[in-house]
XYZ file of C-alpha atoms in Angstrom:
527
model
C -0.374 0.077 0.257
C 1.020 2.930 -0.799
C 2.496 5.608 1.469
C 1.600 9.525 2.252
C 3.704 11.555 4.545
C 1.264 14.954 6.055
C 3.798 17.467 7.211
C 0.600 19.990 8.584
C -2.610 19.976 9.949
C -5.035 18.967 7.785
C -8.876 19.188 8.053
C -10.088 15.611 8.547
C -11.950 15.293 5.583
C -9.462 15.151 3.787
C -7.494 12.471 5.988
C -9.917 10.076 5.914
C -9.465 10.332 2.070
C -6.104 10.208 1.599
C -6.665 6.894 4.232
C -8.924 4.597 1.180
C -5.583 4.589 -1.004
C -2.830 4.540 1.133
C -0.658 4.357 5.015
C -1.352 8.711 6.525
C 1.217 9.558 8.458
C 0.696 12.929 10.282
C 4.314 13.599 11.722
C 4.455 17.885 11.908
C 6.910 19.781 13.215
C 10.004 18.236 11.342
C 12.746 19.926 10.595
C 14.443 19.816 7.351
C 16.967 17.375 8.075
C 14.206 15.026 9.727
C 11.888 15.141 6.517
C 15.370 14.363 4.684
C 15.825 11.229 6.495
C 11.859 9.483 5.861
C 11.069 11.131 3.045
C 12.418 8.053 1.321
C 10.039 5.486 2.164
C 6.566 8.028 1.178
C 4.784 7.528 -2.164
C 3.189 11.106 -1.721
C 3.877 14.620 1.118
C 1.375 16.698 1.742
C 1.716 20.270 3.335
C 0.435 22.807 4.223
C 2.168 26.148 4.482
C 4.881 25.498 7.568
C 7.245 22.475 5.440
C 8.977 23.642 3.253
C 9.715 21.340 0.900
C 13.561 22.092 -0.488
C 15.685 20.997 -2.996
C 17.480 18.060 -0.614
C 14.479 16.873 0.277
C 12.589 16.572 -2.482
C 16.139 14.555 -3.763
C 15.663 12.318 -0.980
C 12.497 11.314 -1.744
C 12.879 8.545 -4.680
C 9.088 7.138 -4.567
C 7.880 10.920 -4.881
C 5.204 10.884 -7.060
C 3.579 13.530 -5.863
C 3.366 16.729 -3.562
C -0.099 18.535 -2.787
C -0.515 21.850 -1.142
C -3.941 22.297 0.894
C -3.233 25.931 -0.090
C -3.408 28.842 -3.723
C 0.655 29.012 -3.050
C 3.675 26.955 -3.621
C 5.889 29.931 -2.432
C 7.206 26.813 -0.648
C 8.015 23.743 -1.840
C 10.908 24.163 -5.040
C 8.986 23.450 -7.943
C 11.430 23.460 -10.863
C 13.113 19.971 -8.560
C 10.646 18.698 -8.394
C 9.418 19.082 -12.281
C 13.215 17.754 -13.143
C 12.594 14.465 -10.092
C 9.086 14.420 -12.553
C 6.936 14.850 -8.826
C 3.547 15.805 -9.666
C 2.739 18.678 -7.667
C -0.601 20.545 -6.951
C -1.968 23.253 -4.963
C -5.806 23.942 -4.687
C -6.621 27.522 -5.764
C -10.603 27.774 -6.277
C -10.448 26.642 -2.116
C -10.133 29.747 -0.381
C -12.237 31.575 -3.322
C -15.964 32.101 -0.638
C -12.992 33.329 2.143
C -11.044 35.344 0.957
C -13.772 37.087 -2.032
C -16.009 37.187 1.990
C -13.215 38.972 4.369
C -12.568 41.827 1.692
C -16.715 42.481 1.961
C -16.496 42.189 5.209
C -13.765 44.272 5.716
C -15.252 47.106 3.952
C -18.477 46.830 5.639
C -16.534 47.070 8.633
C -14.144 50.261 7.904
C -17.227 51.800 5.837
C -19.243 51.599 9.793
C -16.382 51.537 12.215
C -17.074 48.669 13.626
C -14.869 46.947 15.393
C -14.041 50.377 17.143
C -17.530 50.815 18.339
C -17.798 47.026 19.470
C -14.376 48.249 20.956
C -15.666 51.391 23.166
C -19.268 49.953 23.823
C -17.451 47.178 25.715
C -15.455 49.095 27.299
C -19.061 50.842 29.065
C -18.904 54.107 27.019
C -22.331 54.501 24.982
C -20.961 57.263 21.748
C -22.848 57.179 18.412
C -21.337 60.677 17.353
C -18.115 58.974 17.115
C -19.354 56.642 14.319
C -21.145 58.172 12.038
C -20.888 55.083 9.057
C -21.158 56.001 5.418
C -23.051 53.626 3.133
C -21.875 51.945 -0.274
C -24.693 52.201 -2.074
C -25.281 53.895 -5.056
C -20.858 54.062 -4.416
C -18.252 53.328 -7.010
C -16.007 50.411 -6.000
C -12.076 50.132 -8.609
C -11.920 46.417 -8.815
C -7.966 45.412 -8.886
C -7.784 42.456 -10.629
C -10.622 40.231 -12.084
C -10.366 36.961 -11.145
C -12.428 34.787 -9.113
C -11.901 36.221 -6.031
C -12.566 39.740 -7.324
C -15.422 38.729 -9.929
C -17.143 37.534 -6.476
C -16.293 40.651 -5.128
C -18.223 42.365 -8.243
C -21.082 40.154 -7.774
C -22.066 40.881 -4.798
C -20.911 44.402 -4.830
C -23.459 44.952 -7.554
C -26.124 43.189 -5.438
C -25.544 46.613 -2.960
C -26.006 48.184 -6.087
C -21.577 49.521 -5.784
C -21.314 50.995 -9.211
C -18.234 48.586 -10.176
C -14.925 50.110 -11.843
C -12.168 47.295 -12.997
C -8.580 47.685 -14.220
C -7.017 43.887 -15.836
C -5.651 44.157 -18.479
C -6.240 40.313 -18.972
C -9.591 39.860 -18.964
C -11.515 41.223 -22.386
C -14.095 43.964 -22.412
C -16.648 40.836 -22.867
C -15.893 39.087 -19.940
C -15.567 42.429 -17.769
C -18.915 43.362 -19.235
C -20.714 40.312 -17.915
C -19.853 41.254 -14.564
C -21.578 44.382 -14.116
C -18.325 46.354 -14.619
C -16.564 49.224 -16.541
C -12.781 48.479 -17.681
C -10.395 51.370 -17.250
C -6.922 52.511 -16.614
C -5.716 52.465 -13.347
C -5.425 55.920 -12.807
C -9.223 56.884 -13.248
C -10.433 53.644 -11.156
C -8.067 55.565 -8.629
C -8.906 58.952 -9.480
C -13.020 58.150 -9.184
C -13.753 55.300 -6.558
C -15.169 55.381 -2.800
C -13.646 52.234 -1.985
C -10.551 50.203 -3.881
C -9.874 46.770 -3.717
C -6.907 44.465 -4.547
C -6.666 40.991 -6.060
C -3.663 40.935 -7.341
C -1.216 38.464 -7.099
C 2.634 40.320 -5.619
C 5.008 40.362 -9.079
C 7.563 42.992 -9.818
C 4.881 45.036 -11.075
C 2.103 44.806 -8.877
C 5.288 45.656 -5.989
C 4.271 49.038 -4.157
C 1.879 49.660 -6.997
C -0.390 51.479 -3.890
C 2.468 54.154 -3.123
C 2.577 57.779 -2.527
C 1.450 58.839 -5.982
C -1.128 56.906 -6.951
C -1.835 57.577 -3.141
C -1.537 61.383 -4.113
C -3.920 60.732 -7.173
C -7.959 59.380 -4.780
C -10.467 60.617 -3.308
C -9.162 61.817 0.037
C -13.410 59.747 1.564
C -11.303 57.456 -0.645
C -11.394 53.544 1.255
C -9.175 50.970 0.793
C -8.866 47.066 0.961
C -5.582 44.349 1.342
C -6.877 41.570 1.236
C -4.655 39.833 -1.500
C -0.404 40.202 -1.223
C 1.796 41.883 2.012
C 4.421 44.374 -0.673
C 1.388 45.736 -2.779
C 1.525 48.819 -1.179
C 3.873 50.716 0.093
C 2.498 50.929 3.944
C 4.544 54.224 5.734
C 2.809 56.105 2.370
C -0.117 54.546 3.674
C 0.544 55.409 7.220
C 1.431 58.520 6.556
C -1.715 59.203 3.458
C -4.488 58.381 6.166
C -2.574 59.799 9.957
C -2.511 63.184 7.614
C -6.250 62.245 6.308
C -5.847 62.757 2.653
C -7.242 59.363 2.523
C -11.011 58.242 4.015
C -9.330 54.880 5.095
C -7.382 51.565 4.964
C -8.319 47.860 6.034
C -5.400 45.304 5.315
C -5.312 41.264 5.625
C -1.906 40.555 4.461
C 1.618 42.850 4.655
C 4.764 43.154 3.296
C 6.266 41.486 6.793
C 4.314 39.066 8.465
C 3.511 38.264 11.512
C 3.695 43.040 11.132
C 5.850 44.488 13.210
C 5.425 45.373 16.304
C 6.831 49.262 15.385
C 4.743 49.820 11.901
C 3.040 52.180 11.766
C 0.051 50.975 10.330
C -0.666 49.436 14.544
C -0.927 53.742 15.474
C -3.228 54.225 13.010
C -7.080 54.862 15.016
C -11.189 53.728 13.963
C -9.995 54.646 10.366
C -7.711 51.147 9.741
C -9.073 47.397 10.677
C -5.881 45.713 10.640
C -6.703 41.397 10.547
C -4.069 39.008 10.696
C -3.820 37.154 7.335
C -7.065 36.034 7.735
C -8.136 36.027 4.271
C -8.088 31.957 3.839
C -9.096 31.322 7.200
C -12.967 29.936 7.646
C -13.977 26.587 8.325
C -15.570 26.106 4.938
C -11.973 26.460 3.260
C -9.786 24.190 5.320
C -11.762 21.784 4.279
C -12.316 23.182 1.115
C -8.381 23.100 0.743
C -8.306 19.898 2.610
C -10.311 18.066 -0.511
C -8.956 19.249 -3.072
C -5.424 18.538 -2.307
C -6.443 14.672 -0.518
C -8.321 14.026 -4.002
C -5.948 14.888 -6.455
C -3.100 13.346 -4.557
C -5.782 10.178 -4.190
C -5.914 9.886 -8.396
C -2.814 10.100 -8.718
C -1.188 7.110 -5.895
C -4.294 5.665 -8.535
C -3.070 6.432 -11.791
C -5.355 9.760 -12.344
C -3.756 12.636 -13.873
C -4.525 15.642 -10.923
C -6.869 18.123 -11.648
C -4.949 21.142 -10.394
C -1.245 19.974 -11.691
C 1.166 23.490 -11.467
C 3.604 21.893 -13.100
C 3.403 19.347 -16.240
C 0.537 16.669 -15.444
C -1.748 14.680 -17.713
C 0.847 13.728 -20.168
C 2.541 10.675 -20.033
C 5.680 10.093 -20.073
C 6.919 8.636 -23.856
C 4.348 11.910 -25.041
C 6.589 14.176 -22.733
C 10.022 13.941 -23.571
C 8.616 14.294 -26.885
C 6.592 17.595 -26.670
C 8.794 18.696 -23.446
C 11.211 20.675 -25.849
C 7.601 22.845 -27.684
C 5.973 23.353 -24.440
C 8.594 24.883 -23.178
C 9.129 26.923 -26.963
C 5.053 27.053 -27.222
C 5.340 28.758 -22.324
C 7.805 31.075 -23.563
C 6.722 32.537 -27.111
C 3.399 32.868 -25.839
C 4.648 34.432 -22.407
C 5.929 37.081 -24.910
C 3.134 37.999 -26.974
C 1.579 38.040 -24.168
C 3.316 41.076 -23.266
C 3.692 42.992 -26.127
C 0.255 43.025 -26.635
C -0.176 44.267 -23.269
C -2.335 40.985 -21.174
C -5.290 42.038 -22.948
C -5.718 39.801 -25.745
C -9.749 38.813 -27.344
C -8.485 36.430 -29.161
C -5.094 33.822 -29.993
C -4.433 32.191 -33.672
C -1.509 29.406 -32.706
C -0.301 27.536 -36.182
C 2.045 24.491 -35.974
C 4.317 24.279 -38.599
C 6.627 22.009 -40.188
C 7.156 18.612 -38.707
C 5.722 19.889 -34.969
C 1.572 20.446 -37.057
C 2.013 16.023 -37.065
C 1.563 16.740 -33.488
C -1.200 16.617 -30.584
C -1.595 20.081 -30.366
C -3.622 19.997 -27.679
C -0.676 20.461 -25.164
C 0.850 22.922 -27.608
C -2.009 25.489 -27.357
C -2.613 24.822 -23.563
C 1.184 25.732 -22.677
C 1.112 28.774 -25.585
C -2.170 29.651 -22.710
C -0.236 28.926 -19.711
C 2.394 31.987 -21.205
C 0.063 34.108 -22.018
C -1.674 33.743 -18.433
C 1.843 33.646 -16.368
C 1.977 37.682 -16.158
C -1.600 37.906 -14.461
C -2.218 34.750 -12.934
C 1.544 33.263 -11.562
C 1.426 29.959 -9.631
C -2.208 29.913 -9.698
C -2.069 29.362 -14.080
C -0.703 25.814 -15.131
C -1.377 22.846 -17.584
C -4.287 22.394 -16.101
C -6.060 25.256 -16.179
C -5.266 27.817 -18.776
C -7.420 26.577 -21.327
C -11.046 26.912 -18.384
C -8.332 30.389 -17.898
C -8.630 31.563 -20.833
C -12.092 31.052 -21.710
C -13.504 33.031 -18.623
C -10.992 35.828 -19.956
C -13.473 35.465 -22.820
C -9.365 35.014 -24.988
C -10.844 33.101 -28.800
C -8.480 29.928 -29.501
C -7.946 29.829 -33.603
C -5.942 26.495 -34.012
C -4.591 25.470 -37.429
C -1.999 23.762 -39.067
C 0.545 23.969 -41.817
C 3.006 21.040 -42.222
C 4.402 23.277 -45.896
C 6.898 25.876 -43.788
C 10.003 24.071 -43.681
C 12.173 26.393 -41.939
C 12.590 24.815 -39.525
C 11.827 20.980 -38.216
C 9.135 22.908 -36.870
C 8.481 25.355 -35.137
C 5.040 27.680 -33.668
C 3.254 30.668 -34.463
C 1.488 32.618 -31.790
C -0.342 35.684 -33.517
C -2.332 37.554 -30.094
C -5.206 39.926 -31.059
C -5.745 42.714 -27.743
C -8.109 45.662 -27.731
C -4.304 47.821 -27.705
C -3.519 46.322 -30.708
C -1.622 43.699 -32.380
C 1.131 41.288 -32.292
C 2.754 38.268 -33.578
C 5.264 35.639 -33.579
C 7.521 32.684 -34.470
C 9.718 30.249 -32.335
C 11.263 27.431 -33.800
C 13.954 24.849 -32.302
C 17.756 24.403 -32.981
C 18.806 21.255 -33.294
C 20.561 20.501 -29.673
C 16.719 21.974 -28.707
C 17.393 24.990 -28.178
C 14.563 27.573 -28.270
C 14.570 30.578 -31.292
C 12.634 33.708 -31.271
C 12.443 33.712 -35.609
C 9.846 36.866 -36.196
C 8.317 39.541 -34.257
C 5.510 40.800 -35.743
C 6.707 39.490 -39.203
C 9.856 40.840 -39.077
C 12.805 38.121 -39.473
C 15.300 37.729 -36.254
C 17.155 35.018 -34.952
C 17.521 34.907 -30.835
C 17.058 33.173 -27.373
C 14.446 34.177 -24.975
C 16.167 35.245 -21.942
C 14.561 36.348 -19.027
C 15.327 40.650 -18.936
C 14.765 41.591 -22.879
C 14.074 44.886 -24.375
C 11.448 45.131 -28.353
C 11.520 48.470 -29.797
C 10.088 49.311 -33.681
C 11.866 52.084 -35.239
C 12.683 53.513 -38.972
C 15.998 51.283 -39.962
C 18.504 55.043 -39.986
C 22.346 55.732 -39.190
C 22.798 56.534 -35.844
C 19.719 54.078 -33.450
C 21.665 51.492 -32.472
C 24.096 53.593 -31.190
C 21.704 56.228 -29.332
C 19.758 53.479 -27.917
C 23.773 51.427 -26.217
C 24.469 54.900 -25.145
C 21.309 55.546 -23.280
C 21.404 51.793 -21.094
C 24.696 52.595 -20.576
C 24.298 55.890 -18.880
C 21.338 54.209 -16.547
C 23.749 51.579 -16.381
C 22.337 48.255 -17.738
C 25.106 46.171 -19.563
C 23.506 44.894 -23.336
C 23.969 40.970 -23.707
C 23.172 40.983 -27.681
C 21.334 42.408 -29.859
C 19.854 41.515 -33.031
C 17.922 43.711 -35.883
C 15.567 42.635 -38.436
C 14.461 44.149 -41.297
C 12.112 43.178 -44.323
C 13.703 47.092 -46.552
C 16.345 48.933 -46.682
C 15.243 52.398 -44.442
C 11.847 50.992 -44.197
C 10.774 49.600 -40.602
C 12.589 47.443 -38.350
C 12.529 45.818 -34.582
C 15.915 45.735 -32.256
C 16.079 43.138 -29.959
C 18.434 43.563 -26.696
C 18.750 41.111 -24.413
C 19.577 42.413 -21.493
C 21.796 41.207 -18.151
C 19.053 43.704 -15.836
C 15.958 44.726 -15.804
C 15.522 48.503 -17.451
C 15.522 51.336 -14.178
C 12.378 53.259 -13.709
C 11.938 56.335 -16.835
C 14.296 54.145 -18.724
C 11.224 53.351 -21.358
C 10.234 56.472 -21.321
C 13.506 57.945 -22.908
C 13.958 55.648 -25.056
C 10.873 56.925 -26.829
C 12.001 60.057 -27.268
C 15.170 58.803 -29.718
C 13.904 59.897 -33.363
C 12.981 57.257 -35.499
C 11.745 54.712 -32.475
C 8.154 53.954 -33.067
C 7.084 51.460 -29.973
C 9.682 50.283 -27.144
C 8.522 47.078 -24.874
C 10.236 44.998 -22.205
C 9.435 41.429 -21.643
C 10.729 39.505 -18.858
C 10.621 35.818 -19.771
């Protein structure tokens, strides 16, 4: 009988499911060294947030088939190490959706009516009604940043309460937003017009300190901000200062840059205009049961030889097919990521064309990999090879698949064309003989470059001096160029330039690049 190690507290409902197919050992509070010692005898590992699954643990887990994280994030699992070892990693991306959405709504209403402070006042023997005159949410404007599953549920509830809804999400189609009763707007307009702002986005380099002093200065003096998403999206010092000076109306936070919240945090000294809770978004009995059942069912299925429904690496492909398609899956994911960023995220139609020998293969894994890459900037660890198609459908992204075996520039190549509200872009990529990925075409301009972590793309007039000016400008910002290539169709016409960089571009440099005579467009891309 298979053996499952449960190294963090898990609801009994999940343990009961595991017990149907395996011997279940519950051993919590183990050190990394202790886990390394005992993990070789187990077929599955089930954790929550307490256990950190390191490369050493994974390397020692010679019998491990699956690692299950009863929750959304998998930051505490070394997913690349697990993937290399052929271990499926699963999570529960939807198990706490309702809990997190309801907590955000509860925070918004509590903030509007000063419920925590009023409760504390009465319990201390006071009867001070005048100090707690609140505000109604009816007919107020709620700005929702992020219209994923949690943001969408908040939108539905807020709409039912009679609120007007604005939303910012570059990865959601206008049709999907309309269906939810939201008007898609840019971030600045959302900041300026919202009476309430609620955040439902992951923390990424792009969203870190999204709500900073500059953003706060654009908001109404009565605005109330709610963050039950991730710590670090709000500049806490700037928020505390704005609240103390009365430049915004209030804030309700469940997550923080550092947790537990530091004893000397300026947020702790704020009065009734601030509500602080200790990361309770997923802390409901129902959510804990849901994530336990969800992950336990997936562990059970994998131990029975069935695919997992929420794997965060590569599920659902048999070893022989996986080995054959693995390089093309990486190619498709890279190209999807690239074309999504070039299109600004809001893609409404994705054309996927398999070319050459690739046209003879099963297209579904390739399309799913392209969608995973396309959505990865918005969803991060929440998008995987299982749910990418569903996530794309929910965002109103239409898919067209075509095959063209007659294109033989390379043994097999993949062409993606993204059509969206901000314009159309296309990319083509191929595998060289040694399996190295190459980008061979951008917006119909021929190039030949490998994808790298930091890249700069420009569209410009093919004229003397452009390359030198861009190089000098990057040098003045201490940005090192690893490689550069230019593609053009005709002499002195339009051209594209692709720069592989050793460093991310500092803030403000893209605007300076756009000032260079002859530059038509410039994009930064992270792969």
